[in-house]
């Protein structure tokens, strides 16, 4: 399958105040993301993961190196509008993305700016709201909604633009467990049913475990890039950079340290329970 995003030798430094040295946040990052992929990018605060996300959407431009999305360079100012139609961005705080006092008007906002004809816009808005299970709230005020519902509305506004890729920068960080669950269900369905490429920036290990690929960043570098099972099997290395691993993975790791014969690549509660069951059956 062909790549939709190609990041080559990407370096980025935030400008410094007079007399100070610029702070390099990304250091020679190389990544290829295929169409239809569902991947997570992990890293502690300051690792560069959100800065990387903003490069994919063209919010930030490389100090050196290149970022292309569906063949469009983020440095091509004349095509930045086309790029952002292909790669939509969802941010941490949904209140920062909601611009209207009525849900369906908010979802239609970008389409109106694109000049989409009314009938087409009506269909796209309705379809997007149904995709995120918010159609029945179409005439509500966003102010009446929960955090999870607001975030689903923000995602609907991106879906309505029919992007090839959605970059989500910690979209569940401000949500309660139910809101997190709702948003993750929507993201997974967009990938599964519509083939939208998902790049999920998160600090929740259980969310990353649901993805097909996990990239771990530390100090502006990519240090792991593999399946969740492969990445989280490096428990000590992941913990050494200040991250956790899924709870089931950690329990299996502790049992192994205690001398029990438990597989190293445990990822889910079900896998852990089955491994423990086999231990007792073998006694």
mmCIF file of C-alpha atoms in Angstrom:
data_model
loop_
_atom_site.group_PDB
_atom_site.id
_atom_site.type_symbol
_atom_site.label_atom_id
_atom_site.label_comp_id
_atom_site.label_asym_id
_atom_site.label_seq_id
_atom_site.Cartn_x
_atom_site.Cartn_y
_atom_site.Cartn_z
ATOM 1 C CA UNK A 1 0.000 0.000 0.000
ATOM 2 C CA UNK A 2 1.294 3.463 -0.868
ATOM 3 C CA UNK A 3 2.363 6.070 1.651
ATOM 4 C CA UNK A 4 0.091 8.999 2.427
ATOM 5 C CA UNK A 5 2.608 10.729 4.709
ATOM 6 C CA UNK A 6 6.370 10.847 4.209
ATOM 7 C CA UNK A 7 8.622 12.570 6.733
ATOM 8 C CA UNK A 8 12.281 12.769 5.743
ATOM 9 C CA UNK A 9 15.164 14.041 7.888
ATOM 10 C CA UNK A 10 12.789 16.378 9.746
ATOM 11 C CA UNK A 11 14.455 18.801 12.144
ATOM 12 C CA UNK A 12 12.656 21.595 13.933
ATOM 13 C CA UNK A 13 13.740 24.235 16.418
ATOM 14 C CA UNK A 14 11.493 26.828 18.013
ATOM 15 C CA UNK A 15 12.854 30.348 17.548
ATOM 16 C CA UNK A 16 14.753 31.647 20.563
ATOM 17 C CA UNK A 17 14.633 35.032 22.245
ATOM 18 C CA UNK A 18 17.473 37.391 21.462
ATOM 19 C CA UNK A 19 20.716 36.143 22.911
ATOM 20 C CA UNK A 20 19.397 32.647 23.578
ATOM 21 C CA UNK A 21 20.003 29.391 21.706
ATOM 22 C CA UNK A 22 17.100 27.901 19.704
ATOM 23 C CA UNK A 23 15.623 24.776 21.260
ATOM 24 C CA UNK A 24 15.711 21.790 18.903
ATOM 25 C CA UNK A 25 12.518 19.765 19.372
ATOM 26 C CA UNK A 26 12.713 17.314 16.444
ATOM 27 C CA UNK A 27 15.975 15.670 15.432
ATOM 28 C CA UNK A 28 16.248 14.025 12.043
ATOM 29 C CA UNK A 29 12.873 12.266 12.207
ATOM 30 C CA UNK A 30 12.062 9.797 9.416
ATOM 31 C CA UNK A 31 8.602 8.221 9.158
ATOM 32 C CA UNK A 32 6.435 6.733 6.448
ATOM 33 C CA UNK A 33 2.712 6.292 7.099
ATOM 34 C CA UNK A 34 0.663 4.189 4.705
ATOM 35 C CA UNK A 35 -2.864 4.929 3.541
ATOM 36 C CA UNK A 36 -5.419 3.384 5.851
ATOM 37 C CA UNK A 37 -2.962 2.893 8.699
ATOM 38 C CA UNK A 38 -4.042 3.347 12.333
ATOM 39 C CA UNK A 39 -1.064 4.438 14.384
ATOM 40 C CA UNK A 40 -0.299 6.025 17.738
ATOM 41 C CA UNK A 41 2.548 8.364 18.620
ATOM 42 C CA UNK A 42 3.632 8.240 22.267
ATOM 43 C CA UNK A 43 6.047 10.282 24.325
ATOM 44 C CA UNK A 44 6.232 12.172 27.587
ATOM 45 C CA UNK A 45 5.764 15.949 27.682
ATOM 46 C CA UNK A 46 8.483 17.621 25.647
ATOM 47 C CA UNK A 47 9.258 14.524 23.556
ATOM 48 C CA UNK A 48 8.212 16.246 20.321
ATOM 49 C CA UNK A 49 5.061 14.237 19.550
ATOM 50 C CA UNK A 50 2.655 17.210 19.335
ATOM 51 C CA UNK A 51 5.221 19.242 17.411
ATOM 52 C CA UNK A 52 5.440 16.364 14.927
ATOM 53 C CA UNK A 53 1.637 16.294 14.602
ATOM 54 C CA UNK A 54 1.579 20.008 13.763
ATOM 55 C CA UNK A 55 4.091 19.406 10.973
ATOM 56 C CA UNK A 56 1.817 16.832 9.328
ATOM 57 C CA UNK A 57 -0.970 19.423 9.129
ATOM 58 C CA UNK A 58 1.325 22.242 8.024
ATOM 59 C CA UNK A 59 0.778 24.294 11.190
ATOM 60 C CA UNK A 60 4.551 24.214 11.679
ATOM 61 C CA UNK A 61 7.180 24.054 8.937
ATOM 62 C CA UNK A 62 10.506 22.176 9.136
ATOM 63 C CA UNK A 63 13.717 23.922 10.065
ATOM 64 C CA UNK A 64 15.208 21.349 7.694
ATOM 65 C CA UNK A 65 13.961 18.192 6.023
ATOM 66 C CA UNK A 66 10.592 17.614 4.339
ATOM 67 C CA UNK A 67 7.033 16.562 5.148
ATOM 68 C CA UNK A 68 4.658 15.531 2.360
ATOM 69 C CA UNK A 69 0.991 14.546 2.649
ATOM 70 C CA UNK A 70 -0.575 12.750 -0.308
ATOM 71 C CA UNK A 71 2.247 14.108 -2.455
ATOM 72 C CA UNK A 72 1.859 17.718 -1.257
ATOM 73 C CA UNK A 73 4.778 19.366 0.514
ATOM 74 C CA UNK A 74 3.784 21.221 3.675
ATOM 75 C CA UNK A 75 6.224 23.943 2.578
ATOM 76 C CA UNK A 76 4.159 24.666 -0.569
ATOM 77 C CA UNK A 77 2.169 27.728 0.555
ATOM 78 C CA UNK A 78 -0.039 27.644 -2.536
ATOM 79 C CA UNK A 79 -1.282 24.159 -1.679
ATOM 80 C CA UNK A 80 -1.615 24.408 2.106
ATOM 81 C CA UNK A 81 -5.415 24.625 1.813
ATOM 82 C CA UNK A 82 -5.504 21.404 -0.248
ATOM 83 C CA UNK A 83 -3.178 19.753 2.253
ATOM 84 C CA UNK A 84 -5.429 20.595 5.200
ATOM 85 C CA UNK A 85 -8.441 19.216 3.345
ATOM 86 C CA UNK A 86 -6.540 15.931 3.038
ATOM 87 C CA UNK A 87 -5.164 15.929 6.594
ATOM 88 C CA UNK A 88 -7.608 17.219 9.190
ATOM 89 C CA UNK A 89 -6.535 18.010 12.734
ATOM 90 C CA UNK A 90 -8.430 17.444 15.988
ATOM 91 C CA UNK A 91 -7.020 19.120 19.092
ATOM 92 C CA UNK A 92 -7.065 18.346 22.801
ATOM 93 C CA UNK A 93 -9.724 20.868 23.830
ATOM 94 C CA UNK A 94 -12.927 20.589 21.746
ATOM 95 C CA UNK A 95 -14.070 24.028 22.942
ATOM 96 C CA UNK A 96 -11.220 25.530 20.922
ATOM 97 C CA UNK A 97 -12.609 24.032 17.697
ATOM 98 C CA UNK A 98 -16.332 24.664 18.136
ATOM 99 C CA UNK A 99 -17.333 27.967 16.525
ATOM 100 C CA UNK A 100 -21.120 27.858 16.297
ATOM 101 C CA UNK A 101 -24.022 27.822 18.763
ATOM 102 C CA UNK A 102 -25.784 24.962 16.914
ATOM 103 C CA UNK A 103 -24.205 21.535 16.391
ATOM 104 C CA UNK A 104 -25.049 21.068 12.700
ATOM 105 C CA UNK A 105 -23.948 24.607 11.868
ATOM 106 C CA UNK A 106 -20.612 23.920 13.521
ATOM 107 C CA UNK A 107 -20.077 20.770 11.436
ATOM 108 C CA UNK A 108 -21.036 22.738 8.302
ATOM 109 C CA UNK A 109 -18.679 25.649 9.047
ATOM 110 C CA UNK A 110 -15.650 24.412 7.085
ATOM 111 C CA UNK A 111 -17.842 23.219 4.197
ATOM 112 C CA UNK A 112 -19.383 26.676 3.881
ATOM 113 C CA UNK A 113 -15.895 28.145 3.654
ATOM 114 C CA UNK A 114 -15.048 25.577 0.978
ATOM 115 C CA UNK A 115 -18.079 26.660 -1.052
ATOM 116 C CA UNK A 116 -19.673 23.202 -1.035
ATOM 117 C CA UNK A 117 -23.184 23.364 -2.619
ATOM 118 C CA UNK A 118 -26.038 23.257 -0.101
ATOM 119 C CA UNK A 119 -27.444 19.821 -1.009
ATOM 120 C CA UNK A 120 -23.990 18.233 -0.868
ATOM 121 C CA UNK A 121 -23.222 20.066 2.369
ATOM 122 C CA UNK A 122 -26.503 18.910 3.931
ATOM 123 C CA UNK A 123 -25.685 15.293 3.092
ATOM 124 C CA UNK A 124 -22.107 15.518 4.355
ATOM 125 C CA UNK A 125 -23.153 17.106 7.655
ATOM 126 C CA UNK A 126 -25.875 14.508 8.261
ATOM 127 C CA UNK A 127 -23.559 11.627 7.328
ATOM 128 C CA UNK A 128 -20.759 12.932 9.544
ATOM 129 C CA UNK A 129 -23.083 13.351 12.538
ATOM 130 C CA UNK A 130 -24.422 9.838 12.028
ATOM 131 C CA UNK A 131 -20.840 8.523 11.811
ATOM 132 C CA UNK A 132 -20.080 9.884 15.289
ATOM 133 C CA UNK A 133 -23.524 8.942 16.678
ATOM 134 C CA UNK A 134 -24.497 12.582 17.243
ATOM 135 C CA UNK A 135 -27.225 13.053 14.601
ATOM 136 C CA UNK A 136 -30.005 13.315 17.191
ATOM 137 C CA UNK A 137 -28.161 16.275 18.729
ATOM 138 C CA UNK A 138 -27.885 18.194 15.454
ATOM 139 C CA UNK A 139 -30.095 21.088 16.651
ATOM 140 C CA UNK A 140 -28.616 21.261 20.155
ATOM 141 C CA UNK A 141 -26.227 23.876 21.449
ATOM 142 C CA UNK A 142 -22.679 22.505 21.938
ATOM 143 C CA UNK A 143 -22.752 24.162 25.362
ATOM 144 C CA UNK A 144 -25.323 21.538 26.434
ATOM 145 C CA UNK A 145 -23.052 18.619 25.526
ATOM 146 C CA UNK A 146 -20.534 16.601 27.530
ATOM 147 C CA UNK A 147 -16.826 16.790 26.788
ATOM 148 C CA UNK A 148 -16.931 13.496 24.872
ATOM 149 C CA UNK A 149 -19.892 14.646 22.806
ATOM 150 C CA UNK A 150 -18.163 17.939 21.991
ATOM 151 C CA UNK A 151 -15.068 16.078 20.848
ATOM 152 C CA UNK A 152 -17.211 13.854 18.610
ATOM 153 C CA UNK A 153 -18.710 17.022 17.080
ATOM 154 C CA UNK A 154 -15.195 18.332 16.426
ATOM 155 C CA UNK A 155 -14.346 15.028 14.723
ATOM 156 C CA UNK A 156 -17.576 15.223 12.666
ATOM 157 C CA UNK A 157 -16.500 18.653 11.403
ATOM 158 C CA UNK A 158 -13.287 17.085 10.094
ATOM 159 C CA UNK A 159 -15.032 13.981 8.691
ATOM 160 C CA UNK A 160 -17.444 16.189 6.721
ATOM 161 C CA UNK A 161 -14.466 17.511 4.761
ATOM 162 C CA UNK A 162 -13.769 13.918 3.631
ATOM 163 C CA UNK A 163 -10.072 13.879 4.551
ATOM 164 C CA UNK A 164 -7.652 11.115 3.659
ATOM 165 C CA UNK A 165 -6.066 11.388 7.095
ATOM 166 C CA UNK A 166 -7.042 12.631 10.561
ATOM 167 C CA UNK A 167 -4.380 13.681 13.065
ATOM 168 C CA UNK A 168 -5.682 13.702 16.630
ATOM 169 C CA UNK A 169 -3.526 15.515 19.184
ATOM 170 C CA UNK A 170 -4.435 13.988 22.565
ATOM 171 C CA UNK A 171 -8.190 14.154 21.784
ATOM 172 C CA UNK A 172 -9.201 12.332 24.987
ATOM 173 C CA UNK A 173 -6.883 14.089 27.446
ATOM 174 C CA UNK A 174 -9.652 16.297 28.878
ATOM 175 C CA UNK A 175 -12.369 13.630 28.896
ATOM 176 C CA UNK A 176 -13.744 11.284 31.531
ATOM 177 C CA UNK A 177 -13.488 7.496 30.959
ATOM 178 C CA UNK A 178 -16.866 7.324 29.183
ATOM 179 C CA UNK A 179 -15.955 10.220 26.890
ATOM 180 C CA UNK A 180 -12.618 8.576 26.093
ATOM 181 C CA UNK A 181 -14.385 5.335 25.220
ATOM 182 C CA UNK A 182 -16.870 7.135 22.923
ATOM 183 C CA UNK A 183 -14.156 9.014 21.049
ATOM 184 C CA UNK A 184 -11.953 5.931 20.610
ATOM 185 C CA UNK A 185 -14.923 3.980 19.230
ATOM 186 C CA UNK A 186 -15.517 6.704 16.634
ATOM 187 C CA UNK A 187 -11.835 6.863 15.642
ATOM 188 C CA UNK A 188 -11.621 3.085 15.212
ATOM 189 C CA UNK A 189 -14.792 3.009 13.137
ATOM 190 C CA UNK A 190 -13.563 5.814 10.836
ATOM 191 C CA UNK A 191 -10.452 3.787 10.155
ATOM 192 C CA UNK A 192 -12.224 0.438 9.769
ATOM 193 C CA UNK A 193 -15.257 1.487 7.724
ATOM 194 C CA UNK A 194 -13.961 4.470 5.741
ATOM 195 C CA UNK A 195 -10.265 3.650 5.436
ATOM 196 C CA UNK A 196 -9.239 7.015 6.896
ATOM 197 C CA UNK A 197 -5.627 7.084 8.009
ATOM 198 C CA UNK A 198 -5.466 7.798 11.741
ATOM 199 C CA UNK A 199 -2.489 9.370 13.513
ATOM 200 C CA UNK A 200 -3.315 9.408 17.220
ATOM 201 C CA UNK A 201 -1.137 11.373 19.629
ATOM 202 C CA UNK A 202 -1.879 10.046 23.103
ATOM 203 C CA UNK A 203 -0.437 9.486 26.558
ATOM 204 C CA UNK A 204 -2.879 6.669 27.326
ATOM 205 C CA UNK A 205 -1.197 3.307 26.842
ATOM 206 C CA UNK A 206 -4.512 1.456 26.536
ATOM 207 C CA UNK A 207 -5.420 3.660 23.560
ATOM 208 C CA UNK A 208 -2.078 3.010 21.884
ATOM 209 C CA UNK A 209 -2.566 -0.727 22.426
ATOM 210 C CA UNK A 210 -5.677 -0.558 20.208
ATOM 211 C CA UNK A 211 -3.694 0.774 17.237
ATOM 212 C CA UNK A 212 -1.946 -1.234 14.563
ATOM 213 C CA UNK A 213 1.366 0.571 15.005
ATOM 214 C CA UNK A 214 3.051 2.494 17.805
ATOM 215 C CA UNK A 215 5.788 5.099 17.444
ATOM 216 C CA UNK A 216 7.537 6.183 20.651
ATOM 217 C CA UNK A 217 9.420 9.477 20.790
ATOM 218 C CA UNK A 218 11.956 10.739 23.289
ATOM 219 C CA UNK A 219 13.898 14.007 23.166
ATOM 220 C CA UNK A 220 12.906 14.626 19.556
ATOM 221 C CA UNK A 221 13.910 11.193 18.296
ATOM 222 C CA UNK A 222 11.911 8.119 17.268
ATOM 223 C CA UNK A 223 13.137 5.310 19.532
ATOM 224 C CA UNK A 224 10.512 2.633 18.807
ATOM 225 C CA UNK A 225 8.385 2.011 15.735
ATOM 226 C CA UNK A 226 6.571 -1.328 15.672
ATOM 227 C CA UNK A 227 3.378 -3.156 16.626
ATOM 228 C CA UNK A 228 1.977 -2.519 20.130
ATOM 229 C CA UNK A 229 2.981 -6.036 21.225
ATOM 230 C CA UNK A 230 6.558 -5.525 20.077
ATOM 231 C CA UNK A 231 6.914 -2.018 21.540
ATOM 232 C CA UNK A 232 5.346 -2.753 24.918
ATOM 233 C CA UNK A 233 7.382 -5.939 25.358
ATOM 234 C CA UNK A 234 10.311 -3.554 26.056
ATOM 235 C CA UNK A 235 8.841 -2.713 29.472
ATOM 236 C CA UNK A 236 12.032 -1.494 31.135
ATOM 237 C CA UNK A 237 13.072 0.629 28.148
ATOM 238 C CA UNK A 238 9.628 2.237 27.892
ATOM 239 C CA UNK A 239 9.578 2.956 31.631
ATOM 240 C CA UNK A 240 13.110 4.386 31.455
ATOM 241 C CA UNK A 241 11.868 7.299 29.325
ATOM 242 C CA UNK A 242 9.019 8.076 31.700
ATOM 243 C CA UNK A 243 6.156 6.198 30.047
ATOM 244 C CA UNK A 244 3.909 3.453 31.342
ATOM 245 C CA UNK A 245 2.823 0.266 29.618
ATOM 246 C CA UNK A 246 -0.712 -1.210 29.524
ATOM 247 C CA UNK A 247 -1.765 -2.566 32.918
ATOM 248 C CA UNK A 248 -1.966 -6.165 31.671
ATOM 249 C CA UNK A 249 1.554 -5.859 30.245
ATOM 250 C CA UNK A 250 2.864 -4.538 33.558
ATOM 251 C CA UNK A 251 1.203 -7.339 35.553
ATOM 252 C CA UNK A 252 2.720 -9.964 33.242
ATOM 253 C CA UNK A 253 6.113 -8.254 33.593
ATOM 254 C CA UNK A 254 5.889 -8.319 37.404
ATOM 255 C CA UNK A 255 4.907 -12.010 37.324
ATOM 256 C CA UNK A 256 7.894 -12.810 35.104
ATOM 257 C CA UNK A 257 10.193 -10.972 37.517
ATOM 258 C CA UNK A 258 8.735 -13.116 40.296
ATOM 259 C CA UNK A 259 9.736 -16.236 38.374
ATOM 260 C CA UNK A 260 6.487 -17.200 36.681
ATOM 261 C CA UNK A 261 6.556 -18.443 33.085
ATOM 262 C CA UNK A 262 4.404 -15.738 31.466
ATOM 263 C CA UNK A 263 4.753 -14.656 27.802
ATOM 264 C CA UNK A 264 6.635 -11.406 27.238
ATOM 265 C CA UNK A 265 4.186 -9.908 24.724
ATOM 266 C CA UNK A 266 1.010 -9.764 26.867
ATOM 267 C CA UNK A 267 -1.054 -6.737 25.829
ATOM 268 C CA UNK A 268 -4.666 -7.177 26.947
ATOM 269 C CA UNK A 269 -6.489 -8.257 30.098
ATOM 270 C CA UNK A 270 -7.846 -11.319 28.295
ATOM 271 C CA UNK A 271 -4.359 -12.415 27.242
ATOM 272 C CA UNK A 272 -3.074 -11.941 30.782
ATOM 273 C CA UNK A 273 -5.988 -13.874 32.306
ATOM 274 C CA UNK A 274 -5.464 -16.733 29.847
ATOM 275 C CA UNK A 275 -1.732 -16.878 30.628
ATOM 276 C CA UNK A 276 -2.413 -16.977 34.383
ATOM 277 C CA UNK A 277 -5.054 -19.665 33.853
ATOM 278 C CA UNK A 278 -2.509 -21.797 31.982
ATOM 279 C CA UNK A 279 -0.082 -21.364 34.888
ATOM 280 C CA UNK A 280 -2.568 -22.816 37.361
ATOM 281 C CA UNK A 281 -3.605 -25.595 34.989
ATOM 282 C CA UNK A 282 0.047 -26.585 34.659
ATOM 283 C CA UNK A 283 0.545 -26.954 38.426
#
